[in-house]
């Protein structure tokens, strides 16, 4: 471990600074571990909690004849009617349902947000891609890619990711100018980003 210290710092001062730093690292690693401990592997059984647009729903798995298969929101339930019992099959059905919802909702929010931005928009197209470590990206050609699992987050978080990617249509990097644009479009983006990042393990748990 390398330590940078002012030339006139005493050994005691350096030692103290090092201890503070070690404490900080320990606390943060501990926080991260604790957050992961909350996230149990999904089983896709009745009673399990699922997220959609920031709200919690209870999964209900029902056995039906093959021709009656469906996935529907019913009040506080996400009801998956399927013709045989299998966590993998239910996971696939729920995942497909999220994709359909994500496509519709993201297209709607992209339109609303693009209209409200003060610079001309050239969203040539948008696509969905399941990603483990990213919410979205924006290619130089103008194609916006969004993670369908983001549809588990609330509207403000979704709007933040979309706004971030739309700012890349003007600034293709994370320059100070990029963050000026982002702050103008969404002044509270840092708070929203933090709440989204805090939920990342839960949202990406599939
Ligand atoms: Zn970016």
Short mmCIF file of C-alpha atoms and ligand atoms in Angstrom, two decimals:
data_model
loop_
_atom_site.label_atom_id
_atom_site.label_comp_id
_atom_site.label_asym_id
_atom_site.label_seq_id
_atom_site.Cartn_x
_atom_site.Cartn_y
_atom_site.Cartn_z
CA UNK A 1 0.00 0.00 0.00
CA UNK A 2 1.39 3.40 -0.98
CA UNK A 3 0.80 6.43 1.17
CA UNK A 4 1.08 10.04 0.11
CA UNK A 5 1.93 12.39 2.97
CA UNK A 6 2.99 16.03 3.31
CA UNK A 7 6.78 16.27 3.80
CA UNK A 8 6.47 17.76 7.29
CA UNK A 9 3.95 15.23 8.61
CA UNK A 10 5.02 13.39 11.74
CA UNK A 11 4.92 9.63 12.01
CA UNK A 12 2.00 9.96 14.44
CA UNK A 13 0.00 12.06 12.01
CA UNK A 14 0.61 9.58 9.21
CA UNK A 15 -0.34 6.69 11.47
CA UNK A 16 -3.55 8.40 12.46
CA UNK A 17 -4.49 9.17 8.87
CA UNK A 18 -3.81 5.55 7.93
CA UNK A 19 -6.05 4.27 10.72
CA UNK A 20 -8.89 6.53 9.60
CA UNK A 21 -8.48 5.26 6.08
CA UNK A 22 -8.45 1.62 7.20
CA UNK A 23 -11.61 2.25 9.21
CA UNK A 24 -13.31 3.80 6.17
CA UNK A 25 -12.38 0.85 3.94
CA UNK A 26 -13.58 -1.61 6.58
CA UNK A 27 -16.94 0.19 6.99
CA UNK A 28 -17.58 0.33 3.26
CA UNK A 29 -16.64 -3.28 2.60
CA UNK A 30 -18.85 -4.26 5.52
CA UNK A 31 -21.78 -2.24 4.07
CA UNK A 32 -21.38 -3.88 0.69
CA UNK A 33 -21.29 -7.37 2.24
CA UNK A 34 -24.37 -6.65 4.32
CA UNK A 35 -26.26 -5.44 1.26
CA UNK A 36 -25.45 -8.64 -0.63
CA UNK A 37 -26.55 -10.79 2.29
CA UNK A 38 -30.08 -9.39 1.89
CA UNK A 39 -30.29 -10.66 -1.65
CA UNK A 40 -31.27 -14.32 -1.64
CA UNK A 41 -31.36 -16.28 -4.88
CA UNK A 42 -34.82 -16.14 -6.46
CA UNK A 43 -36.87 -19.32 -6.38
CA UNK A 44 -39.88 -18.26 -8.46
CA UNK A 45 -42.45 -19.69 -6.10
CA UNK A 46 -45.75 -18.29 -4.82
CA UNK A 47 -45.34 -15.63 -2.14
CA UNK A 48 -41.99 -14.37 -3.40
CA UNK A 49 -41.70 -10.61 -3.82
CA UNK A 50 -41.20 -9.16 -7.28
CA UNK A 51 -40.63 -5.53 -8.24
CA UNK A 52 -42.28 -3.60 -11.03
CA UNK A 53 -41.94 0.19 -11.50
CA UNK A 54 -40.68 0.51 -7.93
CA UNK A 55 -43.63 -1.32 -6.36
CA UNK A 56 -43.58 -4.70 -4.65
CA UNK A 57 -45.87 -7.43 -5.90
CA UNK A 58 -46.32 -10.93 -4.60
CA UNK A 59 -45.69 -13.70 -7.11
CA UNK A 60 -48.48 -16.23 -7.50
CA UNK A 61 -47.86 -19.38 -9.52
CA UNK A 62 -50.95 -21.24 -10.70
CA UNK A 63 -51.19 -24.54 -12.58
CA UNK A 64 -53.40 -24.38 -15.67
CA UNK A 65 -53.82 -26.33 -18.93
CA UNK A 66 -51.26 -25.33 -21.54
CA UNK A 67 -53.68 -23.23 -23.61
CA UNK A 68 -54.47 -21.05 -20.58
CA UNK A 69 -50.92 -19.90 -19.86
CA UNK A 70 -50.67 -16.21 -18.95
CA UNK A 71 -48.78 -13.61 -16.90
CA UNK A 72 -50.91 -10.82 -15.43
CA UNK A 73 -50.82 -8.16 -12.75
CA UNK A 74 -53.85 -8.56 -10.50
CA UNK A 75 -53.92 -6.03 -7.69
CA UNK A 76 -50.93 -6.74 -5.48
CA UNK A 77 -50.17 -10.03 -7.30
CA UNK A 78 -48.13 -10.93 -10.33
CA UNK A 79 -49.93 -14.06 -11.39
CA UNK A 80 -48.10 -16.58 -13.56
CA UNK A 81 -50.40 -19.30 -14.89
CA UNK A 82 -48.33 -22.14 -16.26
CA UNK A 83 -48.85 -25.76 -17.23
CA UNK A 84 -46.07 -27.33 -15.16
CA UNK A 85 -44.09 -26.51 -12.03
CA UNK A 86 -40.53 -25.37 -12.70
CA UNK A 87 -38.59 -22.41 -11.37
CA UNK A 88 -36.77 -22.09 -14.70
CA UNK A 89 -40.02 -22.00 -16.65
CA UNK A 90 -41.57 -19.39 -14.33
CA UNK A 91 -38.37 -17.33 -14.45
CA UNK A 92 -38.49 -17.36 -18.26
CA UNK A 93 -42.17 -16.29 -18.25
CA UNK A 94 -41.55 -13.45 -15.79
CA UNK A 95 -38.48 -12.32 -17.70
CA UNK A 96 -40.44 -12.22 -20.97
CA UNK A 97 -43.19 -10.24 -19.21
CA UNK A 98 -40.62 -7.69 -17.93
CA UNK A 99 -39.26 -7.30 -21.48
CA UNK A 100 -42.70 -6.50 -22.91
CA UNK A 101 -43.40 -4.01 -20.11
CA UNK A 102 -39.90 -2.49 -20.41
CA UNK A 103 -40.26 -2.00 -24.19
CA UNK A 104 -43.55 -0.12 -23.81
CA UNK A 105 -42.66 1.92 -20.75
CA UNK A 106 -39.14 2.93 -21.89
CA UNK A 107 -40.44 3.97 -25.33
CA UNK A 108 -43.07 6.13 -23.62
CA UNK A 109 -40.57 7.77 -21.21
CA UNK A 110 -37.98 8.25 -23.98
CA UNK A 111 -40.56 10.24 -25.94
CA UNK A 112 -41.61 12.35 -22.95
CA UNK A 113 -38.04 13.12 -21.83
CA UNK A 114 -36.68 13.79 -25.33
CA UNK A 115 -39.50 16.30 -25.91
CA UNK A 116 -38.62 18.20 -22.75
CA UNK A 117 -34.89 18.57 -23.48
CA UNK A 118 -33.68 21.88 -24.89
CA UNK A 119 -31.46 20.39 -27.62
CA UNK A 120 -32.56 18.58 -30.76
CA UNK A 121 -33.03 14.85 -30.30
CA UNK A 122 -31.94 12.19 -32.73
CA UNK A 123 -32.91 8.93 -31.05
CA UNK A 124 -32.56 6.72 -34.11
CA UNK A 125 -33.69 3.66 -32.19
CA UNK A 126 -33.67 2.00 -28.82
CA UNK A 127 -33.09 -1.60 -27.87
CA UNK A 128 -33.22 -3.78 -24.78
CA UNK A 129 -30.27 -5.80 -23.57
CA UNK A 130 -29.97 -7.73 -20.32
CA UNK A 131 -26.75 -6.59 -18.67
CA UNK A 132 -25.14 -7.51 -15.35
CA UNK A 133 -23.33 -4.24 -14.61
CA UNK A 134 -24.96 -1.49 -16.70
CA UNK A 135 -28.32 0.25 -16.86
CA UNK A 136 -27.91 1.62 -20.33
CA UNK A 137 -25.61 2.92 -23.04
CA UNK A 138 -25.72 5.18 -26.06
CA UNK A 139 -23.86 4.41 -29.30
CA UNK A 140 -22.28 7.14 -31.43
CA UNK A 141 -24.93 6.47 -34.10
CA UNK A 142 -27.67 7.41 -31.61
CA UNK A 143 -28.94 3.96 -30.63
CA UNK A 144 -29.91 3.90 -26.96
CA UNK A 145 -29.62 0.53 -25.19
CA UNK A 146 -31.50 -0.02 -21.94
CA UNK A 147 -31.41 -2.89 -19.45
CA UNK A 148 -34.93 -4.41 -19.27
CA UNK A 149 -34.45 -5.19 -15.53
CA UNK A 150 -34.52 -1.43 -14.98
CA UNK A 151 -38.31 -1.68 -15.29
CA UNK A 152 -38.21 -3.04 -11.71
CA UNK A 153 -37.08 0.42 -10.52
CA UNK A 154 -39.35 3.41 -10.00
CA UNK A 155 -40.09 6.00 -12.67
CA UNK A 156 -37.60 8.54 -11.38
CA UNK A 157 -34.75 6.02 -11.60
CA UNK A 158 -35.80 4.99 -15.12
CA UNK A 159 -36.01 8.67 -16.13
CA UNK A 160 -32.53 9.26 -14.74
CA UNK A 161 -30.99 6.48 -16.87
CA UNK A 162 -32.85 7.63 -19.99
CA UNK A 163 -31.87 11.27 -19.39
CA UNK A 164 -28.24 10.22 -18.89
CA UNK A 165 -28.24 8.36 -22.21
CA UNK A 166 -29.99 11.21 -24.05
CA UNK A 167 -27.30 13.62 -22.80
CA UNK A 168 -24.80 11.35 -24.57
CA UNK A 169 -26.45 12.29 -27.89
CA UNK A 170 -24.90 15.72 -27.32
CA UNK A 171 -21.77 14.74 -25.36
CA UNK A 172 -20.38 11.28 -26.09
CA UNK A 173 -18.25 11.16 -22.93
CA UNK A 174 -18.41 12.01 -19.23
CA UNK A 175 -16.86 15.46 -19.60
CA UNK A 176 -17.76 18.39 -17.31
CA UNK A 177 -19.99 19.62 -20.14
CA UNK A 178 -21.85 16.29 -20.07
CA UNK A 179 -22.58 16.68 -16.34
CA UNK A 180 -23.68 20.30 -16.87
CA UNK A 181 -26.24 19.06 -19.42
CA UNK A 182 -27.37 16.28 -17.11
CA UNK A 183 -27.76 18.64 -14.14
CA UNK A 184 -29.78 21.04 -16.26
CA UNK A 185 -32.07 18.25 -17.47
CA UNK A 186 -32.38 16.59 -14.03
CA UNK A 187 -31.06 18.74 -11.15
CA UNK A 188 -31.54 15.95 -8.54
CA UNK A 189 -29.81 13.23 -10.62
CA UNK A 190 -27.17 12.43 -7.98
CA UNK A 191 -29.75 11.54 -5.34
CA UNK A 192 -31.69 9.43 -7.82
CA UNK A 193 -28.51 7.68 -9.01
CA UNK A 194 -27.59 6.85 -5.41
CA UNK A 195 -30.99 5.29 -4.69
CA UNK A 196 -30.80 3.28 -7.92
CA UNK A 197 -27.27 2.07 -7.14
CA UNK A 198 -28.37 1.09 -3.63
CA UNK A 199 -31.05 -1.15 -5.12
CA UNK A 200 -28.84 -2.58 -7.86
CA UNK A 201 -28.29 -6.01 -6.26
CA UNK A 202 -32.02 -6.48 -5.78
CA UNK A 203 -32.97 -5.21 -9.23
CA UNK A 204 -30.34 -7.29 -11.03
CA UNK A 205 -31.05 -10.43 -9.02
CA UNK A 206 -32.72 -12.84 -11.42
ZN1 LIG B 1 -22.71 7.71 -19.52
#
